[in-house]
XYZ file of C-alpha atoms in Angstrom:
655
model
C 15.664 33.162 -71.479
C 18.274 30.393 -71.576
C 15.979 27.379 -71.933
C 19.085 25.225 -72.501
C 20.647 26.644 -69.315
C 18.059 25.145 -66.960
C 19.926 23.538 -64.072
C 22.983 25.619 -65.019
C 22.240 28.799 -63.218
C 25.552 28.597 -61.497
C 27.286 29.477 -64.739
C 25.370 32.754 -65.008
C 26.024 33.519 -61.311
C 29.766 32.833 -61.708
C 30.020 35.056 -64.809
C 28.146 37.800 -62.842
C 30.608 37.519 -59.953
C 33.494 37.882 -62.313
C 32.006 40.878 -64.062
C 31.452 42.701 -60.774
C 35.059 42.330 -59.621
C 37.397 45.333 -59.621
C 39.217 45.545 -62.939
C 42.545 44.385 -61.518
C 41.100 41.342 -59.755
C 42.133 37.874 -60.903
C 39.464 35.959 -62.775
C 39.337 32.285 -63.957
C 39.125 31.034 -67.504
C 35.789 29.207 -67.153
C 35.690 26.054 -69.266
C 32.289 24.442 -70.107
C 33.109 20.800 -70.816
C 30.836 18.077 -72.259
C 29.927 16.065 -75.362
C 28.478 17.629 -78.502
C 24.946 18.652 -77.719
C 25.444 19.106 -73.977
C 24.233 22.753 -74.183
C 27.420 24.774 -74.256
C 26.363 26.855 -77.221
C 23.092 27.534 -75.607
C 24.963 28.631 -72.496
C 26.907 31.107 -74.558
C 23.613 32.313 -75.990
C 22.111 32.679 -72.502
C 25.212 34.632 -71.228
C 25.047 36.922 -74.226
C 21.358 37.648 -73.564
C 21.817 38.142 -69.835
C 24.824 40.359 -69.844
C 25.074 41.817 -73.392
C 22.702 44.741 -72.839
C 24.900 46.250 -70.093
C 28.421 44.814 -70.649
C 30.700 44.718 -73.504
C 30.969 41.172 -74.824
C 32.435 39.346 -77.807
C 31.548 35.868 -79.244
C 33.615 33.789 -81.627
C 33.003 30.221 -82.817
C 36.475 28.621 -82.952
C 35.053 25.438 -84.570
C 34.152 26.798 -87.938
C 35.290 25.379 -91.284
C 37.734 28.202 -92.026
C 41.117 28.702 -90.552
C 40.950 31.195 -87.661
C 44.463 32.472 -87.030
C 44.979 34.061 -83.539
C 45.402 37.547 -85.114
C 41.981 37.201 -86.887
C 40.328 36.081 -83.665
C 41.784 38.938 -81.736
C 40.595 41.416 -84.332
C 37.124 40.029 -84.335
C 36.863 40.077 -80.541
C 38.205 43.614 -80.225
C 35.902 44.864 -82.891
C 32.875 43.493 -80.922
C 34.162 44.868 -77.661
C 34.201 48.334 -79.080
C 30.429 48.393 -79.141
C 29.023 51.544 -77.587
C 26.895 51.048 -74.477
C 24.677 53.486 -72.801
C 26.416 53.365 -69.437
C 30.033 53.482 -70.754
C 32.356 55.339 -73.092
C 33.476 53.367 -76.147
C 36.417 50.996 -75.629
C 39.333 51.224 -77.978
C 42.226 48.892 -78.887
C 45.006 51.125 -80.237
C 47.978 48.845 -79.314
C 46.327 45.725 -80.817
C 45.266 47.681 -83.976
C 48.784 49.078 -84.355
C 50.376 45.675 -83.985
C 48.052 44.226 -86.542
C 48.654 47.051 -88.946
C 52.382 46.812 -88.516
C 52.484 43.087 -89.235
C 49.621 42.857 -91.782
C 51.205 44.103 -95.046
C 54.855 43.598 -95.839
C 56.626 46.881 -95.547
C 58.447 48.094 -98.687
C 61.927 48.672 -97.468
C 65.493 47.669 -98.262
C 66.965 48.132 -94.769
C 65.857 48.491 -91.124
C 66.777 52.160 -91.064
C 64.604 52.790 -94.148
C 61.759 50.844 -92.590
C 61.967 53.046 -89.465
C 61.717 56.236 -91.605
C 58.767 55.075 -93.730
C 56.701 52.927 -91.357
C 54.481 55.725 -90.160
C 53.614 56.826 -93.667
C 52.843 53.336 -94.750
C 50.778 52.462 -91.668
C 48.743 55.614 -92.161
C 48.130 54.472 -95.865
C 47.132 50.982 -94.749
C 44.601 52.409 -92.284
C 43.135 54.865 -94.815
C 42.629 52.078 -97.272
C 40.914 49.912 -94.656
C 38.661 52.807 -93.569
C 37.650 53.641 -97.164
C 36.619 50.068 -97.882
C 35.296 48.722 -94.580
C 34.579 51.808 -92.435
C 37.439 50.942 -89.931
C 40.513 48.792 -89.863
C 39.307 46.059 -87.512
C 36.026 45.637 -89.541
C 38.405 44.497 -92.460
C 38.873 41.230 -90.606
C 35.271 40.273 -91.239
C 36.319 39.758 -94.809
C 38.659 36.888 -93.960
C 37.194 35.539 -90.750
C 33.549 36.818 -90.513
C 32.159 33.248 -90.466
C 33.482 32.698 -86.996
C 31.066 35.335 -85.493
C 27.932 33.550 -86.483
C 25.366 33.127 -83.776
C 25.722 30.087 -81.395
C 23.253 27.191 -81.749
C 19.970 27.865 -80.061
C 20.571 31.588 -79.827
C 17.456 33.562 -78.829
C 16.026 36.457 -80.775
C 17.370 38.848 -78.141
C 20.849 37.343 -78.271
C 20.861 37.643 -82.050
C 20.018 41.350 -81.904
C 22.797 42.014 -79.441
C 25.294 40.225 -81.595
C 24.238 42.114 -84.714
C 24.687 45.310 -82.816
C 28.129 44.314 -81.752
C 29.048 43.513 -85.370
C 27.603 46.670 -86.913
C 30.058 48.370 -89.133
C 30.839 52.062 -89.135
C 33.614 54.543 -89.181
C 35.706 54.051 -86.109
C 39.032 55.750 -86.554
C 41.982 54.689 -84.514
C 42.435 57.310 -81.712
C 45.772 59.152 -81.947
C 46.334 58.895 -85.612
C 50.019 59.398 -85.331
C 50.280 56.115 -83.308
C 52.862 57.721 -80.951
C 51.648 56.305 -77.584
C 50.952 52.834 -78.823
C 54.234 52.617 -80.599
C 56.109 53.438 -77.357
C 54.438 50.495 -75.737
C 55.995 48.172 -78.274
C 59.388 49.778 -77.794
C 59.318 48.627 -74.191
C 57.957 45.095 -74.643
C 60.024 42.196 -73.176
C 59.675 40.032 -76.248
C 60.986 42.581 -78.674
C 64.801 43.163 -79.099
C 64.349 46.746 -80.381
C 63.834 49.495 -77.736
C 63.058 52.091 -80.382
C 59.271 52.110 -80.844
C 59.377 52.197 -84.671
C 62.093 49.745 -85.057
C 60.075 47.421 -82.785
C 57.175 47.619 -85.177
C 59.485 46.829 -88.139
C 60.672 43.796 -86.124
C 57.042 42.623 -85.892
C 56.761 42.987 -89.623
C 59.856 40.964 -90.247
C 58.667 38.238 -87.910
C 55.350 37.940 -89.875
C 56.776 37.970 -93.398
C 60.410 36.581 -93.038
C 60.463 34.893 -89.717
C 60.394 31.174 -88.737
C 57.852 29.392 -86.551
C 59.446 30.748 -83.423
C 59.147 34.306 -84.603
C 55.488 33.752 -85.595
C 54.758 32.454 -82.109
C 56.492 35.481 -80.548
C 54.424 37.799 -82.848
C 51.137 36.156 -81.608
C 52.282 36.508 -77.960
C 53.026 40.198 -78.494
C 49.628 40.769 -80.069
C 47.837 39.020 -77.201
C 49.837 41.080 -74.742
C 48.771 44.200 -76.583
C 45.093 43.085 -76.457
C 45.236 42.539 -72.691
C 47.077 45.879 -72.125
C 44.391 47.674 -74.158
C 41.784 46.163 -71.915
C 43.587 47.239 -68.775
C 44.039 50.727 -70.191
C 40.358 50.951 -71.031
C 39.283 49.763 -67.561
C 41.529 52.408 -65.973
C 39.574 55.309 -67.577
C 36.435 56.792 -66.021
C 33.021 55.698 -67.153
C 34.373 52.390 -68.467
C 33.345 48.814 -67.693
C 34.925 46.886 -64.848
C 35.218 43.774 -66.972
C 34.701 42.475 -70.551
C 33.003 39.216 -71.321
C 34.684 36.919 -73.841
C 32.649 33.853 -75.214
C 34.684 31.187 -77.036
C 32.675 28.434 -78.533
C 34.194 25.103 -79.693
C 37.580 25.919 -78.355
C 38.695 22.254 -78.674
C 39.689 22.695 -82.280
C 43.276 23.278 -83.416
C 42.787 27.048 -83.701
C 40.697 27.177 -80.501
C 43.494 25.341 -78.521
C 46.010 27.734 -79.930
C 43.992 30.764 -78.885
C 43.468 29.483 -75.387
C 47.167 28.614 -74.963
C 48.167 32.131 -76.032
C 45.576 33.732 -73.783
C 46.515 31.674 -70.751
C 50.285 32.239 -71.338
C 49.843 35.952 -71.899
C 47.837 36.466 -68.768
C 50.318 34.465 -66.752
C 53.286 36.328 -68.146
C 51.653 39.662 -67.447
C 50.139 38.968 -64.002
C 52.639 36.554 -62.505
C 55.979 36.772 -64.374
C 56.025 40.507 -65.065
C 54.008 41.381 -61.884
C 51.520 43.511 -63.632
C 47.792 43.684 -62.527
C 45.579 41.076 -64.104
C 43.541 41.889 -67.173
C 39.769 42.611 -66.663
C 38.654 39.785 -68.970
C 35.912 37.300 -67.994
C 36.338 34.310 -70.307
C 33.761 31.594 -70.748
C 35.001 28.881 -73.181
C 33.509 25.629 -74.252
C 35.155 22.438 -75.385
C 33.843 19.140 -76.676
C 37.238 17.490 -76.199
C 39.825 16.977 -73.372
C 42.570 19.458 -74.165
C 46.037 17.932 -74.756
C 47.800 20.584 -72.628
C 46.032 19.095 -69.598
C 47.883 15.864 -69.946
C 46.356 12.382 -70.316
C 42.510 12.327 -70.455
C 42.434 10.208 -67.389
C 43.089 13.504 -65.534
C 45.609 11.865 -63.224
C 48.271 14.427 -64.056
C 46.083 17.526 -64.020
C 45.691 19.386 -60.706
C 42.076 20.213 -61.313
C 38.980 18.237 -60.345
C 35.933 18.900 -62.595
C 33.088 20.792 -61.003
C 29.307 20.612 -61.812
C 27.600 23.702 -63.104
C 25.157 24.104 -60.300
C 27.353 25.218 -57.368
C 30.231 27.016 -58.930
C 31.570 30.258 -57.457
C 34.673 32.452 -57.345
C 35.122 31.340 -53.728
C 35.220 27.661 -55.008
C 37.747 28.562 -57.684
C 40.003 30.520 -55.241
C 39.939 27.582 -52.825
C 40.803 24.871 -55.221
C 42.946 26.566 -57.858
C 46.573 25.365 -58.079
C 49.337 27.706 -56.974
C 50.206 30.726 -59.086
C 53.608 29.316 -60.120
C 51.747 27.163 -62.769
C 49.606 28.617 -65.481
C 47.079 25.858 -64.630
C 45.995 28.182 -61.830
C 43.765 30.198 -64.284
C 41.573 27.301 -65.392
C 38.082 26.596 -63.889
C 36.690 23.462 -65.540
C 32.899 22.824 -65.288
C 31.413 19.518 -66.540
C 28.030 20.241 -67.998
C 25.452 17.712 -66.780
C 22.357 16.411 -68.543
C 18.905 17.738 -67.795
C 16.821 16.050 -65.083
C 13.318 15.033 -65.423
C 11.900 18.363 -64.109
C 14.140 20.327 -66.409
C 13.036 18.261 -69.437
C 9.375 18.835 -68.464
C 9.963 22.575 -68.110
C 11.789 22.662 -71.469
C 8.854 20.965 -73.128
C 6.437 23.476 -71.591
C 8.525 26.427 -72.656
C 8.613 25.121 -76.218
C 4.735 25.428 -76.285
C 5.228 29.215 -76.630
C 6.648 28.676 -80.099
C 5.053 25.371 -80.988
C 1.578 24.931 -79.294
C 1.077 21.738 -81.348
C 3.412 20.081 -78.858
C 0.795 20.393 -76.127
C -0.564 16.833 -76.258
C 2.930 15.411 -75.873
C 4.026 17.128 -72.689
C 2.960 14.076 -70.702
C 5.681 12.181 -72.504
C 8.439 14.020 -70.539
C 9.352 10.887 -68.448
C 9.702 8.859 -71.728
C 11.887 11.650 -73.357
C 13.990 11.871 -70.227
C 14.450 7.975 -70.056
C 15.298 7.839 -73.736
C 17.794 10.696 -74.030
C 19.076 10.732 -70.429
C 18.479 14.526 -70.650
C 21.164 15.401 -73.159
C 19.893 18.839 -74.249
C 20.310 18.499 -78.014
C 18.832 14.994 -77.929
C 15.771 16.385 -76.077
C 15.359 19.073 -78.722
C 15.740 16.574 -81.580
C 13.109 14.297 -80.131
C 10.661 17.143 -79.546
C 11.295 18.249 -83.247
C 10.304 14.731 -84.490
C 7.186 14.911 -82.394
C 6.331 18.292 -83.950
C 7.060 17.267 -87.491
C 5.371 13.913 -87.420
C 2.015 12.138 -87.123
C 2.551 10.931 -83.555
C -0.890 9.943 -82.064
C -1.890 12.535 -79.603
C -3.853 10.155 -77.303
C -1.950 8.139 -74.637
C -2.332 4.464 -75.402
C -1.289 1.469 -77.389
C -1.326 3.269 -80.708
C 1.079 5.935 -79.382
C 3.211 3.172 -77.767
C 3.473 1.397 -81.164
C 4.503 4.672 -82.925
C 7.163 5.410 -80.204
C 8.560 1.878 -80.609
C 10.244 2.998 -83.908
C 11.115 6.578 -82.954
C 14.921 6.278 -83.941
C 13.800 5.619 -87.534
C 11.320 8.491 -87.721
C 12.313 11.328 -89.957
C 13.949 14.459 -88.598
C 14.042 17.570 -90.904
C 16.876 19.983 -90.018
C 16.824 22.746 -92.593
C 17.366 21.078 -95.948
C 18.690 17.929 -94.285
C 16.175 15.104 -93.856
C 17.332 11.949 -92.207
C 16.164 9.409 -89.621
C 16.492 10.616 -86.032
C 19.171 7.937 -85.178
C 21.172 8.841 -88.211
C 21.083 12.510 -87.516
C 21.868 12.279 -83.872
C 24.762 9.843 -84.333
C 26.167 12.054 -87.137
C 26.289 14.913 -84.650
C 27.611 12.985 -81.660
C 30.207 11.079 -83.630
C 31.427 13.778 -85.950
C 34.992 12.927 -86.956
C 34.611 9.160 -86.524
C 35.081 7.289 -89.758
C 32.499 4.493 -90.786
C 34.785 1.714 -89.603
C 35.056 3.262 -86.109
C 31.292 3.747 -85.941
C 30.686 0.052 -86.846
C 33.218 -0.997 -84.202
C 31.623 1.335 -81.623
C 28.223 -0.095 -82.236
C 29.561 -3.504 -81.374
C 31.515 -2.289 -78.300
C 28.282 -0.553 -77.065
C 26.868 -3.977 -76.340
C 29.096 -4.072 -73.270
C 27.980 -2.209 -70.065
C 31.731 -1.501 -69.424
C 33.003 0.098 -72.632
C 36.592 -0.617 -71.643
C 35.787 -4.347 -71.752
C 33.888 -3.849 -75.062
C 36.737 -2.072 -76.761
C 39.358 -4.429 -75.362
C 37.478 -7.559 -76.707
C 35.820 -6.194 -79.847
C 38.106 -3.434 -81.076
C 41.770 -3.177 -81.978
C 43.677 -1.576 -79.079
C 42.555 1.050 -76.715
C 42.508 3.994 -79.177
C 38.684 3.812 -79.611
C 38.079 3.901 -75.896
C 40.476 6.841 -75.522
C 38.744 8.720 -78.212
C 35.387 8.276 -76.590
C 36.863 9.474 -73.236
C 38.519 12.479 -74.846
C 35.099 13.544 -76.307
C 33.353 13.396 -72.906
C 31.019 10.648 -74.436
C 31.209 8.433 -71.357
C 28.569 8.704 -68.609
C 29.110 11.582 -66.273
C 32.196 11.374 -64.047
C 31.924 9.689 -60.698
C 30.539 6.456 -62.125
C 32.482 3.331 -61.267
C 31.920 1.619 -64.659
C 33.115 3.522 -67.775
C 29.830 3.350 -69.739
C 28.836 5.176 -72.947
C 26.350 8.019 -72.547
C 22.945 6.320 -72.459
C 21.502 8.221 -75.439
C 24.601 7.370 -77.539
C 24.557 3.730 -76.398
C 20.936 3.403 -77.220
C 21.333 4.653 -80.723
C 24.327 2.492 -81.386
C 22.492 -0.554 -80.078
C 19.515 0.309 -82.355
C 21.970 0.277 -85.267
C 23.472 -3.054 -84.044
C 20.004 -4.602 -83.684
C 19.696 -4.060 -87.498
C 22.485 -6.600 -87.914
C 21.075 -9.628 -86.157
C 24.053 -11.841 -86.814
C 26.416 -9.388 -85.426
C 24.205 -8.772 -82.416
C 24.267 -12.392 -81.470
C 27.937 -12.862 -82.093
C 28.960 -9.895 -80.008
C 26.817 -10.835 -77.011
C 28.032 -14.434 -77.211
C 31.641 -13.221 -77.159
C 30.930 -11.022 -74.214
C 29.038 -13.823 -72.412
C 31.914 -16.203 -72.854
C 34.443 -13.723 -71.668
C 32.543 -13.197 -68.423
C 32.007 -17.000 -68.060
C 35.753 -17.519 -68.253
C 36.308 -14.917 -65.604
C 33.680 -16.468 -63.318
C 31.448 -13.338 -63.448
C 28.235 -15.251 -63.881
C 25.865 -12.256 -63.297
C 27.494 -10.360 -66.123
C 27.417 -13.442 -68.352
C 23.721 -13.693 -67.798
C 23.306 -10.029 -68.833
C 24.564 -11.003 -72.297
C 22.731 -14.275 -72.340
C 19.474 -12.407 -71.867
C 20.498 -9.875 -74.596
C 20.774 -12.917 -76.958
C 17.233 -14.001 -75.766
C 18.468 -17.181 -73.972
C 15.821 -16.606 -71.310
C 15.765 -20.136 -69.968
C 19.495 -20.044 -69.061
C 18.930 -16.737 -67.167
C 15.953 -18.166 -65.378
C 17.891 -21.208 -64.285
C 20.605 -18.988 -62.787
C 18.183 -16.668 -60.905
C 16.009 -19.560 -59.699
C 19.207 -21.204 -58.235
C 20.175 -17.887 -56.557
C 16.818 -17.155 -55.091
C 16.873 -19.357 -51.976
C 20.569 -18.976 -51.136
C 21.221 -15.123 -51.183
C 19.403 -12.397 -49.196
C 16.428 -11.052 -51.058
C 17.904 -7.594 -51.417
C 21.013 -9.031 -53.064
C 18.844 -11.209 -55.337
C 16.809 -8.069 -56.394
C 20.100 -6.317 -57.196
C 21.368 -9.070 -59.423
C 17.953 -9.355 -61.037
C 17.915 -5.613 -61.825
C 21.420 -5.677 -63.369
C 20.709 -8.658 -65.532
C 17.292 -7.521 -66.769
C 18.721 -4.070 -67.793
C 20.262 -5.910 -70.725
C 19.600 -4.499 -74.145
C 16.982 -6.266 -76.292
C 16.574 -6.789 -79.967
C 12.831 -6.623 -79.815
C 10.449 -6.781 -82.910
C 9.430 -3.507 -84.302
C 5.692 -4.262 -84.249
C 3.514 -4.286 -81.179
C 3.298 -2.661 -77.785
C 4.768 -3.809 -74.436
C 2.083 -6.432 -73.788
C 2.519 -7.877 -77.262
C 6.283 -8.116 -76.689
C 5.763 -9.801 -73.243
C 3.349 -12.356 -74.821
C 5.921 -13.122 -77.534
C 8.598 -13.871 -74.912
C 6.364 -16.366 -72.973
C 7.328 -20.097 -73.065
C 5.682 -22.239 -75.597
C 4.414 -24.630 -73.041
C 3.763 -22.721 -69.770
C 3.582 -24.865 -66.658
C 0.164 -25.360 -65.136
C 1.249 -24.707 -61.524
C 2.671 -21.490 -60.192
C 6.324 -22.136 -59.217
C 9.262 -19.945 -58.388
C 10.717 -20.762 -61.847
C 7.509 -19.691 -63.648
C 7.217 -16.507 -61.635
C 10.807 -15.594 -61.969
C 10.758 -16.253 -65.731
C 7.800 -13.875 -66.177
C 9.463 -11.287 -63.989
C 12.652 -11.520 -66.149
C 10.824 -10.923 -69.435
C 8.519 -8.252 -67.947
C 11.369 -6.270 -66.504
C 13.478 -6.713 -69.564
C 10.785 -5.044 -71.738
C 10.028 -2.460 -69.057
C 13.623 -1.466 -68.799
C 13.756 -0.346 -72.406
C 12.028 3.029 -73.063
C 11.431 2.025 -76.686
C 9.892 -1.298 -75.706
C 7.608 0.080 -72.991
C 7.447 3.850 -73.506
C 4.732 4.353 -70.810
C 6.086 1.781 -68.406
C 2.761 -0.049 -68.561
C 4.293 -3.310 -67.298
C 4.601 -1.915 -63.750
C 1.539 -3.744 -62.557
C 2.791 -7.035 -64.041
C 6.018 -6.576 -62.136
C 4.300 -5.690 -58.884
C 2.093 -8.786 -59.065
C 5.099 -10.954 -59.874
C 7.020 -9.765 -56.721
C 3.968 -10.266 -54.582
C 3.770 -13.872 -55.818
C 7.457 -14.328 -55.361
C 7.136 -13.183 -51.738
C 4.613 -15.952 -51.129
C 7.064 -18.587 -52.474
C 9.883 -17.651 -50.099
C 9.924 -18.799 -46.430
C 11.666 -15.888 -44.936
C 13.300 -12.472 -45.762
C 10.266 -11.321 -47.742
C 10.158 -7.612 -46.722
C 12.371 -6.585 -49.623
C 10.160 -8.427 -52.090
C 6.989 -6.688 -50.618
C 8.797 -3.320 -50.981
C 9.744 -4.067 -54.593
C 6.087 -4.876 -55.349
C 5.064 -1.561 -53.914
C 7.794 0.328 -55.798
C 6.379 -0.874 -59.183
C 2.780 -0.493 -58.178
C 3.214 3.149 -57.233
C 6.026 3.883 -59.610
C 7.385 7.444 -59.669
C 9.824 8.426 -62.314
C 13.329 9.252 -60.895
C 14.712 12.746 -61.665
C 17.758 11.218 -63.159
C 18.209 8.129 -65.341
C 21.070 6.532 -63.568
C 19.093 4.156 -61.332
C 16.739 2.428 -63.722
C 17.022 0.501 -66.962
């Protein structure tokens, strides 16, 4: 269960805490934030599978192709929450249903007084028509918005079965057919002018069919308030759930943002402004974008600090939530992190249950982790390419040569067949036009994306768009860098344009030379394969700086991207980078030059998939230690590090 949720158990624990609270307790709106493919949809599936058998839940995908008006979304959610569970009586939504009925069809009337006299008769007729065609009124909304309740990506068989059960149609008549109790609630609502219940419903109808934008917004707010009041009323009855689970996928879209805004405002108006008890709704929403209501994407003006998914809790939310005078108090933003190496390995092993043909490739977990940085969808895509292809099963040079061209290997996704790089970029950069993608590939050449976009793209809009979409490396890093998987794919594309590759790295090198940042200049000189210039710089630095500092500079420079030939394995690439006339004597310059080329190849998972050049690097650092008169311990340690290499759990420290 929840393969994609490995390393995210805190999300399940947090949802469980919320579901166990008393109905009137305050709960956060949990926001799962991260780029496309970071596992939010799989998190929804895991939550559905974990809590769906015993708790009423509703799922809606707010990122579909069709327009999902707030009233449609409310109807779809309420219809799912009505599912009968063994432990509880069935929940009902009479206020919401009445509000939807009253505003759905335009009432045939010539005056407000006539509308008041005929509304009960017409509402009854509307309901009978819906029940005759669909089984119940709320089920009618499947006709106009049913596409929004499709299963989340990666949904398990168990989750699919639960979702189908929640969507099953049948005759569910609205309790209290005369609508009297629900109508009275509308007569007392603060947003309606009419105090008479039936005139209040006529007012709703006029807002919908004759009102302006302000009236339509008020109508949505009233409907949300009715939904929350129905939840409170349900929870007050005996043998009813303490909380309801609401799963909102892709809530960064226009209609998703609108839904969240209305939900937050309605909860705040009820629980803070009006002083009512809080609704018993546990909300888990996901967003691939920074929401505009939070202010600038820098986060400087938002009172919340993002949390990781591993150690979340209600106690943490209570401690850090802003004061209740602001509706920001309801958010609880969680930044989804990438899978670490152990989680990638476990994911691969679990895939064997469905695809035993992947067994020979489980040893490639370190390679997959290095390549993708653990982005869940990227890991799945790479494994799918392995499964669909003729990848040699035996570890060795033949497998290395095959992996060298992995981004261009075919990936079949349903009827869509494209190279892996094209498919992955199409998903990650959905919404970017071709010009932006070309510019971004050039900007990806820079370690610091803000420098790349400033020098190579027009204005700061491209950098802002990348930051808005959570496509930068995880928060907390000093340098704003692209996510490693996205950057690797973009650089793979840029390498197919040799002239542009050289031009871009030359521009970046000259920029850093003009600023006096020679180490960063050398990074780009190496990317342009000007190895002798890089060697000259590091040879000059070797005797004048402490060994540990020299190693740090060496590591930064040799992490430069490379436009390596497609053919051959790591030893072939290393041989091709050797000088035409190697010196006969072993000197600091000759050793450092070989170390530069070896680590440059070693740093690229596509150039050295199995990190077979570790021995070459270990020997090089041993040789270098013999050529230095003092301060040699750091060089010995570095030699040992490569000789007994252990892959790090995360990809931040290497390459």
